[in-house]
């Protein structure tokens, strides 16, 4: 099954049917060489087709998409001219990127410390995370140091995680309303590893899964790499349509459902309690594993921090819920400490799977995480105050530089889901990159290729002056104040 997954086969070749399955429906409905070239280019930039992969022969792709061979030839010609493919007689047509270009999205974690073409310092608006709080890491290291000699006398392998950290995480879940024992906790190297482990344990290639749409881009990447069939539940500025969600679950009976109910990424929406209870009941009826991503749950700016979704289930009714989280958003992404909360039996199975790939997490990171977790209730309020100030700074910058854009103020989270008013997100992201601004274009968060082209995710995690400068450069790019790169400087590339 190829639809939606990243294509990177052992022989570095993508078949015609595989490529056709990745193309948006509107391209297949009435294929033209320009729209076909644009669709393939977007797949390359999004990382859905890996670099240095051989594309299908022109005749084969023409048959697969229901187009003439001349249409495919014209599309390949445009891709060659703009540097997105290269061809050699006798060896086929291969994907690549134009000189100086990189994928626009999370496949290239670039931007921090980067520079624009004219040498100006780059501004990273693609990663929704902050630097570590001032002094927090130094204090945590000082408190962890006395424990390091004792830890160093052991072999250092703790596949379940340090016992003290598992206890601390279990106690925090219990205080938040979800009684938890240490044996229900697995410490991981971040929430992304946690999610990947859960998917690997519970799903097999071809299984049906359901996610929100839009949703966290790296979670979508994990599902595509696992070759799963992904269905979706729409999340708008006003939140979830729970009746549609229940209908989708009932009709598709997915193996797994992935949700971000707490300050949803990227919309910032907060799922109401009544909808949480209905989602719990619906997934239990269909026998669907419900994976709840709490990575942003503590970033509550205008409302109290929500209780764990699983805490709303009747006694014994949450065994199908798996909760994941990390310290990346509350403290620092460079500290690779995440966790899974599930049944003790599942934690044992997940640990056996984890050992086959990762053996164990960093003991030093976990020792540092202990005092950070212990002091979280004291230190988090200042962090939230800082985010409120930066959110206000971003809103002020958008109102000043791009008054035609719109957004809904989220009650928490780390970013705004901005409506550009026209489907130019991908082209704008490239123009902005030429000006040294790296931004999360809407298509990165969509289940289906080519969706959310009218959206940008803009985090408010940078200092106010950097946010203002970043929005100023975005506005200049949006109003064509920055020259388009060669790949999008042609009329046929304009969305």
Tab-separated table of C-alpha atoms in Angstrom:
chain	number	residue	atom	x	y	z
A	1	UNK	CA	0.000	0.000	0.000
A	2	UNK	CA	1.673	3.214	-1.154
A	3	UNK	CA	-0.881	5.954	-0.594
A	4	UNK	CA	0.499	8.540	1.818
A	5	UNK	CA	3.715	6.766	2.757
A	6	UNK	CA	7.264	7.861	2.107
A	7	UNK	CA	8.565	5.960	-0.880
A	8	UNK	CA	12.113	4.698	-0.435
A	9	UNK	CA	12.376	1.162	-1.710
A	10	UNK	CA	15.344	-1.161	-1.564
A	11	UNK	CA	16.074	-0.748	-5.275
A	12	UNK	CA	15.342	3.010	-5.115
A	13	UNK	CA	12.485	2.748	-7.627
A	14	UNK	CA	8.865	3.851	-7.339
A	15	UNK	CA	6.317	2.032	-9.475
A	16	UNK	CA	3.719	3.786	-11.604
A	17	UNK	CA	0.836	2.604	-9.422
A	18	UNK	CA	2.679	3.661	-6.288
A	19	UNK	CA	3.205	7.158	-7.650
A	20	UNK	CA	-0.367	7.414	-8.925
A	21	UNK	CA	-1.635	6.487	-5.439
A	22	UNK	CA	0.314	9.389	-3.936
A	23	UNK	CA	-1.076	12.001	-6.345
A	24	UNK	CA	-3.991	14.242	-5.255
A	25	UNK	CA	-7.414	13.328	-6.621
A	26	UNK	CA	-7.765	16.585	-8.556
A	27	UNK	CA	-4.603	15.811	-10.526
A	28	UNK	CA	-5.884	12.357	-11.433
A	29	UNK	CA	-9.342	13.661	-12.366
A	30	UNK	CA	-8.019	15.878	-15.136
A	31	UNK	CA	-4.273	15.455	-15.532
A	32	UNK	CA	-2.333	18.245	-17.206
A	33	UNK	CA	1.422	18.360	-17.531
A	34	UNK	CA	1.821	21.456	-15.337
A	35	UNK	CA	-0.401	20.202	-12.509
A	36	UNK	CA	1.239	16.766	-12.701
A	37	UNK	CA	4.716	18.309	-12.455
A	38	UNK	CA	3.638	20.488	-9.527
A	39	UNK	CA	2.167	17.482	-7.701
A	40	UNK	CA	5.343	15.402	-8.124
A	41	UNK	CA	7.478	18.356	-7.050
A	42	UNK	CA	5.369	18.757	-3.888
A	43	UNK	CA	5.766	15.056	-3.074
A	44	UNK	CA	9.541	15.420	-3.375
A	45	UNK	CA	9.636	18.541	-1.196
A	46	UNK	CA	7.412	16.925	1.426
A	47	UNK	CA	9.664	13.862	1.514
A	48	UNK	CA	6.868	11.523	0.402
A	49	UNK	CA	9.094	10.527	-2.500
A	50	UNK	CA	12.669	10.165	-1.317
A	51	UNK	CA	15.597	11.716	-3.151
A	52	UNK	CA	17.592	9.677	-5.670
A	53	UNK	CA	14.606	7.431	-6.456
A	54	UNK	CA	13.899	6.375	-10.039
A	55	UNK	CA	10.512	7.509	-11.336
A	56	UNK	CA	8.334	5.311	-13.577
A	57	UNK	CA	8.837	5.299	-17.330
A	58	UNK	CA	6.683	7.866	-19.128
A	59	UNK	CA	4.427	5.324	-20.825
A	60	UNK	CA	3.826	3.396	-17.570
A	61	UNK	CA	2.936	6.514	-15.578
A	62	UNK	CA	0.660	7.759	-18.364
A	63	UNK	CA	-1.346	4.529	-18.176
A	64	UNK	CA	-1.481	4.636	-14.368
A	65	UNK	CA	-2.807	8.212	-14.171
A	66	UNK	CA	-5.031	8.036	-17.255
A	67	UNK	CA	-3.115	10.680	-19.209
A	68	UNK	CA	-1.405	10.831	-22.558
A	69	UNK	CA	2.286	10.098	-22.805
A	70	UNK	CA	2.796	13.691	-23.995
A	71	UNK	CA	1.371	14.933	-20.677
A	72	UNK	CA	3.863	12.895	-18.666
A	73	UNK	CA	6.709	13.879	-20.993
A	74	UNK	CA	5.817	17.552	-20.500
A	75	UNK	CA	5.686	17.117	-16.719
A	76	UNK	CA	9.084	15.390	-16.633
A	77	UNK	CA	10.519	18.150	-18.842
A	78	UNK	CA	9.331	20.819	-16.399
A	79	UNK	CA	10.777	18.900	-13.461
A	80	UNK	CA	14.113	18.571	-15.265
A	81	UNK	CA	14.196	22.273	-16.138
A	82	UNK	CA	13.583	23.258	-12.519
A	83	UNK	CA	16.108	20.769	-11.123
A	84	UNK	CA	13.768	18.327	-9.378
A	85	UNK	CA	14.685	15.329	-11.526
A	86	UNK	CA	17.582	14.312	-13.732
A	87	UNK	CA	17.600	11.849	-16.599
A	88	UNK	CA	20.335	9.759	-18.140
A	89	UNK	CA	19.891	7.766	-21.321
A	90	UNK	CA	19.400	4.135	-20.453
A	91	UNK	CA	19.098	4.652	-16.678
A	92	UNK	CA	15.778	6.479	-16.311
A	93	UNK	CA	14.604	9.626	-14.483
A	94	UNK	CA	15.686	10.181	-10.874
A	95	UNK	CA	14.493	12.576	-8.177
A	96	UNK	CA	16.774	15.264	-6.764
A	97	UNK	CA	16.639	18.850	-5.531
A	98	UNK	CA	17.862	22.012	-7.259
A	99	UNK	CA	21.222	23.263	-6.057
A	100	UNK	CA	20.859	25.152	-2.792
A	101	UNK	CA	17.379	23.805	-2.024
A	102	UNK	CA	16.216	21.499	0.735
A	103	UNK	CA	12.902	19.803	1.527
A	104	UNK	CA	10.396	22.241	2.993
A	105	UNK	CA	9.204	20.578	6.188
A	106	UNK	CA	10.249	18.427	9.097
A	107	UNK	CA	12.364	16.127	6.869
A	108	UNK	CA	15.021	18.835	7.034
A	109	UNK	CA	15.384	20.240	10.541
A	110	UNK	CA	16.984	23.388	9.266
A	111	UNK	CA	16.543	27.034	10.008
A	112	UNK	CA	18.017	27.443	13.458
A	113	UNK	CA	21.176	29.392	12.899
A	114	UNK	CA	20.634	29.334	9.118
A	115	UNK	CA	21.039	32.307	6.833
A	116	UNK	CA	19.251	33.749	3.834
A	117	UNK	CA	20.780	34.168	0.395
A	118	UNK	CA	21.980	37.680	1.256
A	119	UNK	CA	23.719	36.547	4.437
A	120	UNK	CA	21.108	37.644	6.967
A	121	UNK	CA	20.582	35.493	10.028
A	122	UNK	CA	17.880	32.875	9.530
A	123	UNK	CA	14.652	32.689	11.531
A	124	UNK	CA	13.244	29.267	12.372
A	125	UNK	CA	9.455	29.289	12.440
A	126	UNK	CA	9.217	25.609	11.489
A	127	UNK	CA	9.881	24.084	14.920
A	128	UNK	CA	7.309	24.759	17.636
A	129	UNK	CA	9.594	24.496	20.655
A	130	UNK	CA	11.508	26.829	22.956
A	131	UNK	CA	15.014	26.843	24.295
A	132	UNK	CA	15.553	25.602	27.836
A	133	UNK	CA	14.409	27.924	30.657
A	134	UNK	CA	17.216	30.106	31.990
A	135	UNK	CA	19.175	28.292	34.674
A	136	UNK	CA	16.896	25.265	34.732
A	137	UNK	CA	19.323	22.827	33.146
A	138	UNK	CA	22.279	24.009	35.212
A	139	UNK	CA	20.275	23.592	38.412
A	140	UNK	CA	19.026	20.161	37.346
A	141	UNK	CA	22.536	19.045	36.442
A	142	UNK	CA	23.804	20.194	39.837
A	143	UNK	CA	21.083	18.191	41.567
A	144	UNK	CA	21.701	15.142	39.361
A	145	UNK	CA	25.490	15.132	39.782
A	146	UNK	CA	25.573	13.537	43.270
A	147	UNK	CA	23.506	10.618	41.968
A	148	UNK	CA	25.737	9.959	38.975
A	149	UNK	CA	28.534	8.029	40.790
A	150	UNK	CA	26.079	5.442	42.135
A	151	UNK	CA	24.406	5.159	38.736
A	152	UNK	CA	27.784	4.753	37.043
A	153	UNK	CA	28.594	1.694	39.148
A	154	UNK	CA	25.814	-0.203	37.395
A	155	UNK	CA	26.002	-1.363	33.759
A	156	UNK	CA	23.664	1.517	32.890
A	157	UNK	CA	20.998	-0.487	31.098
A	158	UNK	CA	17.468	0.391	32.209
A	159	UNK	CA	15.220	-0.587	29.294
A	160	UNK	CA	12.032	0.356	31.199
A	161	UNK	CA	13.613	3.603	32.410
A	162	UNK	CA	15.146	4.598	35.750
A	163	UNK	CA	12.891	3.286	38.541
A	164	UNK	CA	12.782	6.674	40.289
A	165	UNK	CA	11.723	8.436	37.088
A	166	UNK	CA	9.014	5.853	36.391
A	167	UNK	CA	7.703	6.395	39.923
A	168	UNK	CA	7.773	10.176	39.519
A	169	UNK	CA	5.867	9.986	36.227
A	170	UNK	CA	3.304	7.567	37.701
A	171	UNK	CA	2.799	9.900	40.660
A	172	UNK	CA	2.251	12.855	38.323
A	173	UNK	CA	-0.420	10.958	36.366
A	174	UNK	CA	-2.085	10.036	39.661
A	175	UNK	CA	-2.100	13.659	40.856
A	176	UNK	CA	-3.693	14.661	37.549
A	177	UNK	CA	-6.563	12.251	38.113
A	178	UNK	CA	-5.382	9.042	36.431
A	179	UNK	CA	-4.217	6.478	39.015
A	180	UNK	CA	-1.017	4.949	37.671
A	181	UNK	CA	1.567	2.463	38.928
A	182	UNK	CA	5.276	2.663	37.985
A	183	UNK	CA	5.006	-0.608	36.033
A	184	UNK	CA	2.565	1.187	33.700
A	185	UNK	CA	5.292	3.619	32.617
A	186	UNK	CA	7.949	3.162	29.916
A	187	UNK	CA	10.534	5.932	29.629
A	188	UNK	CA	11.483	6.610	25.998
A	189	UNK	CA	13.852	8.833	24.057
A	190	UNK	CA	11.189	11.451	23.382
A	191	UNK	CA	7.524	11.279	22.405
A	192	UNK	CA	8.300	10.485	18.760
A	193	UNK	CA	10.044	7.273	19.752
A	194	UNK	CA	7.117	6.526	22.043
A	195	UNK	CA	4.641	6.868	19.168
A	196	UNK	CA	6.786	4.859	16.755
A	197	UNK	CA	7.109	2.025	19.298
A	198	UNK	CA	3.339	1.918	19.845
A	199	UNK	CA	2.644	1.854	16.099
A	200	UNK	CA	5.258	-0.849	15.555
A	201	UNK	CA	3.778	-3.050	18.288
A	202	UNK	CA	0.095	-2.645	17.449
A	203	UNK	CA	0.006	-2.320	13.653
A	204	UNK	CA	1.084	-4.216	10.576
A	205	UNK	CA	1.482	-2.920	7.028
A	206	UNK	CA	-1.907	-2.347	5.457
A	207	UNK	CA	-3.807	-1.886	8.736
A	208	UNK	CA	-6.310	0.947	8.936
A	209	UNK	CA	-5.546	3.845	11.269
A	210	UNK	CA	-7.371	7.116	11.878
A	211	UNK	CA	-5.862	10.481	12.703
A	212	UNK	CA	-7.134	13.988	12.975
A	213	UNK	CA	-6.756	16.135	9.894
A	214	UNK	CA	-4.646	18.246	10.123
A	215	UNK	CA	-2.338	16.648	12.659
A	216	UNK	CA	1.273	16.474	13.840
A	217	UNK	CA	3.435	16.073	10.742
A	218	UNK	CA	6.007	13.697	12.246
A	219	UNK	CA	3.270	11.352	13.438
A	220	UNK	CA	1.981	11.193	9.860
A	221	UNK	CA	5.506	10.381	8.685
A	222	UNK	CA	5.673	7.480	11.149
A	223	UNK	CA	2.367	6.093	9.869
A	224	UNK	CA	3.520	6.404	6.254
A	225	UNK	CA	6.804	4.645	6.971
A	226	UNK	CA	4.793	1.841	8.576
A	227	UNK	CA	2.738	1.569	5.336
A	228	UNK	CA	-0.606	1.990	7.085
A	229	UNK	CA	-3.887	3.009	5.469
A	230	UNK	CA	-4.730	6.364	6.989
A	231	UNK	CA	-8.247	7.702	7.386
A	232	UNK	CA	-9.006	11.081	8.876
A	233	UNK	CA	-11.298	13.062	11.156
A	234	UNK	CA	-11.459	16.766	10.370
A	235	UNK	CA	-10.455	19.322	12.991
A	236	UNK	CA	-11.465	22.878	12.123
A	237	UNK	CA	-10.877	26.179	13.893
A	238	UNK	CA	-13.959	25.381	15.955
A	239	UNK	CA	-12.752	21.886	16.904
A	240	UNK	CA	-13.872	18.307	16.287
A	241	UNK	CA	-17.097	17.069	14.724
A	242	UNK	CA	-17.546	14.162	17.118
A	243	UNK	CA	-20.493	12.706	15.195
A	244	UNK	CA	-18.317	12.414	12.085
A	245	UNK	CA	-15.592	10.900	14.244
A	246	UNK	CA	-17.958	8.275	15.625
A	247	UNK	CA	-19.236	7.485	12.133
A	248	UNK	CA	-15.698	7.164	10.757
A	249	UNK	CA	-14.694	4.805	13.550
A	250	UNK	CA	-17.841	2.726	13.093
A	251	UNK	CA	-17.425	2.411	9.320
A	252	UNK	CA	-13.649	1.832	9.115
A	253	UNK	CA	-13.052	-0.058	12.417
A	254	UNK	CA	-9.405	1.082	12.490
A	255	UNK	CA	-6.689	-0.731	14.360
A	256	UNK	CA	-5.450	2.510	15.936
A	257	UNK	CA	-6.655	6.091	16.342
A	258	UNK	CA	-4.230	8.939	17.073
A	259	UNK	CA	-5.479	12.112	18.736
A	260	UNK	CA	-4.089	15.329	20.220
A	261	UNK	CA	-7.022	16.509	22.346
A	262	UNK	CA	-5.051	19.015	24.409
A	263	UNK	CA	-4.217	22.173	22.418
A	264	UNK	CA	-4.221	20.244	19.187
A	265	UNK	CA	-1.218	20.579	16.883
A	266	UNK	CA	-1.508	22.609	14.659
A	267	UNK	CA	-4.926	24.220	15.352
A	268	UNK	CA	-4.537	24.752	19.119
A	269	UNK	CA	-8.091	23.472	19.733
A	270	UNK	CA	-9.032	21.904	23.083
A	271	UNK	CA	-11.407	18.926	22.992
A	272	UNK	CA	-14.408	19.375	25.342
A	273	UNK	CA	-14.937	16.785	28.072
A	274	UNK	CA	-18.190	15.486	26.568
A	275	UNK	CA	-16.422	14.784	23.257
A	276	UNK	CA	-13.577	13.032	25.069
A	277	UNK	CA	-16.032	10.680	26.715
A	278	UNK	CA	-17.726	9.937	23.400
A	279	UNK	CA	-14.354	9.267	21.748
A	280	UNK	CA	-13.412	6.883	24.562
A	281	UNK	CA	-16.696	5.014	24.168
A	282	UNK	CA	-16.529	4.906	20.354
A	283	UNK	CA	-12.995	3.492	20.247
A	284	UNK	CA	-13.873	0.934	22.898
A	285	UNK	CA	-16.890	-0.228	20.867
A	286	UNK	CA	-14.810	-0.697	17.712
A	287	UNK	CA	-11.879	-2.354	19.492
A	288	UNK	CA	-9.589	0.488	18.396
A	289	UNK	CA	-6.423	1.363	20.281
A	290	UNK	CA	-6.626	5.062	21.206
A	291	UNK	CA	-3.229	6.792	21.295
A	292	UNK	CA	-3.428	10.128	23.115
A	293	UNK	CA	-0.581	12.580	22.531
A	294	UNK	CA	-0.151	14.758	25.640
A	295	UNK	CA	3.076	16.429	24.520
A	296	UNK	CA	1.453	19.884	24.667
A	297	UNK	CA	-1.078	19.183	27.450
A	298	UNK	CA	0.764	21.324	30.021
A	299	UNK	CA	0.942	24.387	27.742
A	300	UNK	CA	-2.377	25.749	29.063
A	301	UNK	CA	-2.389	29.529	28.541
A	302	UNK	CA	-6.012	30.619	29.019
A	303	UNK	CA	-7.642	27.604	30.692
A	304	UNK	CA	-6.713	25.126	33.434
A	305	UNK	CA	-4.526	22.256	32.301
A	306	UNK	CA	-6.804	19.356	31.255
A	307	UNK	CA	-6.913	16.031	33.062
A	308	UNK	CA	-5.675	12.984	31.123
A	309	UNK	CA	-8.286	11.804	28.628
A	310	UNK	CA	-8.061	8.254	29.996
A	311	UNK	CA	-9.126	9.508	33.446
A	312	UNK	CA	-12.664	10.069	32.090
A	313	UNK	CA	-13.223	6.387	31.370
A	314	UNK	CA	-15.217	4.289	33.839
A	315	UNK	CA	-13.181	1.985	36.050
A	316	UNK	CA	-11.453	-0.578	33.840
A	317	UNK	CA	-12.637	1.181	30.695
A	318	UNK	CA	-9.337	2.728	29.603
A	319	UNK	CA	-7.227	-0.366	28.946
A	320	UNK	CA	-7.360	0.457	25.226
A	321	UNK	CA	-5.870	3.928	25.790
A	322	UNK	CA	-2.144	4.579	25.374
A	323	UNK	CA	-0.909	7.994	26.545
A	324	UNK	CA	2.402	9.483	25.389
A	325	UNK	CA	4.235	12.631	26.469
A	326	UNK	CA	7.645	14.234	26.908
A	327	UNK	CA	9.602	17.117	28.436
A	328	UNK	CA	10.369	18.601	25.011
A	329	UNK	CA	7.741	21.368	25.094
A	330	UNK	CA	7.693	22.167	28.803
A	331	UNK	CA	11.470	22.120	29.199
A	332	UNK	CA	13.780	21.402	26.255
A	333	UNK	CA	13.740	19.300	23.091
A	334	UNK	CA	17.444	18.549	23.497
A	335	UNK	CA	16.639	16.527	26.599
A	336	UNK	CA	15.420	13.297	25.025
A	337	UNK	CA	13.024	12.101	27.705
A	338	UNK	CA	9.536	10.927	26.826
A	339	UNK	CA	7.162	8.291	28.147
A	340	UNK	CA	4.328	5.884	27.488
A	341	UNK	CA	1.516	5.222	29.978
A	342	UNK	CA	-0.358	1.979	29.243
A	343	UNK	CA	-1.238	-1.336	30.874
A	344	UNK	CA	1.646	-3.121	32.583
A	345	UNK	CA	1.366	-5.934	30.051
A	346	UNK	CA	1.676	-3.551	27.098
A	347	UNK	CA	4.603	-1.733	28.713
A	348	UNK	CA	6.423	-5.069	28.954
A	349	UNK	CA	5.729	-5.803	25.282
A	350	UNK	CA	6.787	-2.309	24.226
A	351	UNK	CA	10.018	-2.635	26.204
A	352	UNK	CA	10.890	-5.906	24.484
A	353	UNK	CA	10.394	-4.162	21.144
A	354	UNK	CA	12.399	-1.137	22.246
A	355	UNK	CA	15.375	-3.257	23.316
A	356	UNK	CA	15.687	-4.702	19.814
A	357	UNK	CA	16.429	-1.239	18.439
A	358	UNK	CA	17.538	1.059	21.256
A	359	UNK	CA	18.542	-1.097	24.261
A	360	UNK	CA	17.995	1.692	26.792
A	361	UNK	CA	17.686	5.435	27.214
A	362	UNK	CA	20.340	7.851	28.441
A	363	UNK	CA	20.803	7.527	32.207
A	364	UNK	CA	22.234	11.059	32.398
A	365	UNK	CA	19.213	12.544	30.635
A	366	UNK	CA	16.887	10.709	33.009
A	367	UNK	CA	18.831	11.846	36.078
A	368	UNK	CA	18.498	15.430	34.852
A	369	UNK	CA	14.804	14.904	34.116
A	370	UNK	CA	14.031	13.896	37.713
A	371	UNK	CA	14.566	17.331	39.342
A	372	UNK	CA	12.954	19.042	36.338
A	373	UNK	CA	9.837	16.905	36.736
A	374	UNK	CA	9.870	17.356	40.504
A	375	UNK	CA	9.996	21.147	40.195
A	376	UNK	CA	7.653	21.431	37.216
A	377	UNK	CA	4.682	22.836	39.117
A	378	UNK	CA	6.929	25.627	40.454
A	379	UNK	CA	8.738	26.503	37.226
A	380	UNK	CA	6.024	26.030	34.586
A	381	UNK	CA	4.000	29.200	35.407
A	382	UNK	CA	6.911	31.448	34.388
A	383	UNK	CA	7.277	29.469	31.168
A	384	UNK	CA	3.587	29.958	30.405
A	385	UNK	CA	3.795	33.688	31.134
A	386	UNK	CA	6.639	33.947	28.631
A	387	UNK	CA	4.588	32.098	26.001
A	388	UNK	CA	1.588	34.392	26.568
A	389	UNK	CA	3.813	37.419	25.958
A	390	UNK	CA	5.242	35.886	22.804
A	391	UNK	CA	1.792	34.891	21.560
A	392	UNK	CA	0.719	38.528	21.959
A	393	UNK	CA	3.869	39.658	20.116
A	394	UNK	CA	3.116	37.304	17.205
A	395	UNK	CA	-0.498	38.482	16.979
A	396	UNK	CA	0.652	42.120	16.995
A	397	UNK	CA	3.180	41.386	14.240
A	398	UNK	CA	0.584	39.618	12.087
A	399	UNK	CA	-1.937	42.434	12.513
A	400	UNK	CA	0.708	44.967	11.578
A	401	UNK	CA	2.353	43.204	8.615
A	402	UNK	CA	-0.366	40.875	7.255
A	403	UNK	CA	-3.804	42.233	8.219
A	404	UNK	CA	-5.411	40.160	5.440
A	405	UNK	CA	-4.493	36.885	7.169
A	406	UNK	CA	-6.798	35.386	9.815
A	407	UNK	CA	-6.544	32.961	12.734
A	408	UNK	CA	-8.344	31.838	15.877
A	409	UNK	CA	-6.616	32.524	19.207
A	410	UNK	CA	-5.873	29.118	20.789
A	411	UNK	CA	-6.371	28.595	24.550
A	412	UNK	CA	-2.992	26.902	24.762
A	413	UNK	CA	-0.251	25.264	22.747
A	414	UNK	CA	2.661	26.776	20.905
A	415	UNK	CA	1.455	28.094	17.549
A	416	UNK	CA	-1.202	29.811	15.454
A	417	UNK	CA	-2.901	28.042	12.529
A	418	UNK	CA	-3.027	30.950	10.100
A	419	UNK	CA	-5.375	31.212	7.114
A	420	UNK	CA	-3.668	32.999	4.213
A	421	UNK	CA	-6.918	33.506	2.319
A	422	UNK	CA	-5.540	31.834	-0.817
A	423	UNK	CA	-3.802	28.489	-1.560
A	424	UNK	CA	-0.199	29.692	-1.738
A	425	UNK	CA	1.348	28.079	1.328
A	426	UNK	CA	3.947	25.948	-0.475
A	427	UNK	CA	5.047	28.718	-2.821
A	428	UNK	CA	5.224	31.141	0.113
A	429	UNK	CA	7.344	28.692	2.121
A	430	UNK	CA	9.896	28.579	-0.701
A	431	UNK	CA	9.928	32.344	-1.110
A	432	UNK	CA	10.337	32.735	2.645
A	433	UNK	CA	13.194	30.208	2.714
A	434	UNK	CA	15.052	32.365	0.189
A	435	UNK	CA	14.698	35.197	2.716
A	436	UNK	CA	16.003	33.057	5.574
A	437	UNK	CA	12.658	32.176	7.185
A	438	UNK	CA	11.794	28.501	7.616
A	439	UNK	CA	8.085	27.888	8.094
A	440	UNK	CA	5.683	24.957	8.449
A	441	UNK	CA	3.466	25.084	5.383
A	442	UNK	CA	-0.031	23.715	5.716
A	443	UNK	CA	0.487	20.688	3.476
A	444	UNK	CA	2.922	19.168	5.988
A	445	UNK	CA	0.052	18.668	8.434
A	446	UNK	CA	-2.494	17.176	6.037
A	447	UNK	CA	-3.304	13.491	5.731
A	448	UNK	CA	-3.798	13.880	1.969
A	449	UNK	CA	-1.200	15.460	-0.346
A	450	UNK	CA	-1.927	18.997	-1.447
A	451	UNK	CA	-4.376	19.856	1.345
A	452	UNK	CA	-4.223	22.927	3.614
A	453	UNK	CA	-2.434	24.979	0.986
A	454	UNK	CA	-4.122	28.084	2.418
A	455	UNK	CA	-2.587	27.544	5.875
A	456	UNK	CA	0.663	28.175	7.716
A	457	UNK	CA	1.583	27.033	11.211
A	458	UNK	CA	3.424	29.879	12.923
A	459	UNK	CA	4.844	29.153	16.404
A	460	UNK	CA	5.138	31.884	19.033
A	461	UNK	CA	8.206	30.336	20.659
A	462	UNK	CA	10.852	32.880	19.589
A	463	UNK	CA	11.581	36.229	21.275
A	464	UNK	CA	9.322	39.107	20.232
A	465	UNK	CA	11.895	40.832	18.022
A	466	UNK	CA	12.594	37.623	16.087
A	467	UNK	CA	8.879	36.978	15.656
A	468	UNK	CA	8.348	40.470	14.298
A	469	UNK	CA	11.259	40.158	11.887
A	470	UNK	CA	10.094	36.721	10.775
A	471	UNK	CA	6.565	37.943	10.072
A	472	UNK	CA	7.968	40.990	8.260
A	473	UNK	CA	9.942	38.731	5.930
A	474	UNK	CA	6.932	36.447	5.467
A	475	UNK	CA	4.814	39.462	4.563
A	476	UNK	CA	7.423	40.648	2.069
A	477	UNK	CA	7.482	37.189	0.473
A	478	UNK	CA	3.684	37.036	0.420
A	479	UNK	CA	3.487	40.392	-1.323
A	480	UNK	CA	6.245	39.360	-3.762
A	481	UNK	CA	8.786	41.581	-2.087
A	482	UNK	CA	11.309	38.718	-2.235
A	483	UNK	CA	12.268	37.258	-5.642
A	484	UNK	CA	11.005	33.748	-6.204
A	485	UNK	CA	13.615	30.987	-6.387
A	486	UNK	CA	14.109	29.611	-9.919
A	487	UNK	CA	11.908	26.593	-9.147
A	488	UNK	CA	8.835	28.734	-8.528
A	489	UNK	CA	9.671	31.808	-10.622
A	490	UNK	CA	7.729	30.385	-13.578
A	491	UNK	CA	3.992	30.932	-14.053
A	492	UNK	CA	3.262	27.219	-14.008
A	493	UNK	CA	4.590	26.883	-10.447
A	494	UNK	CA	2.334	29.551	-8.949
A	495	UNK	CA	-0.427	27.985	-6.864
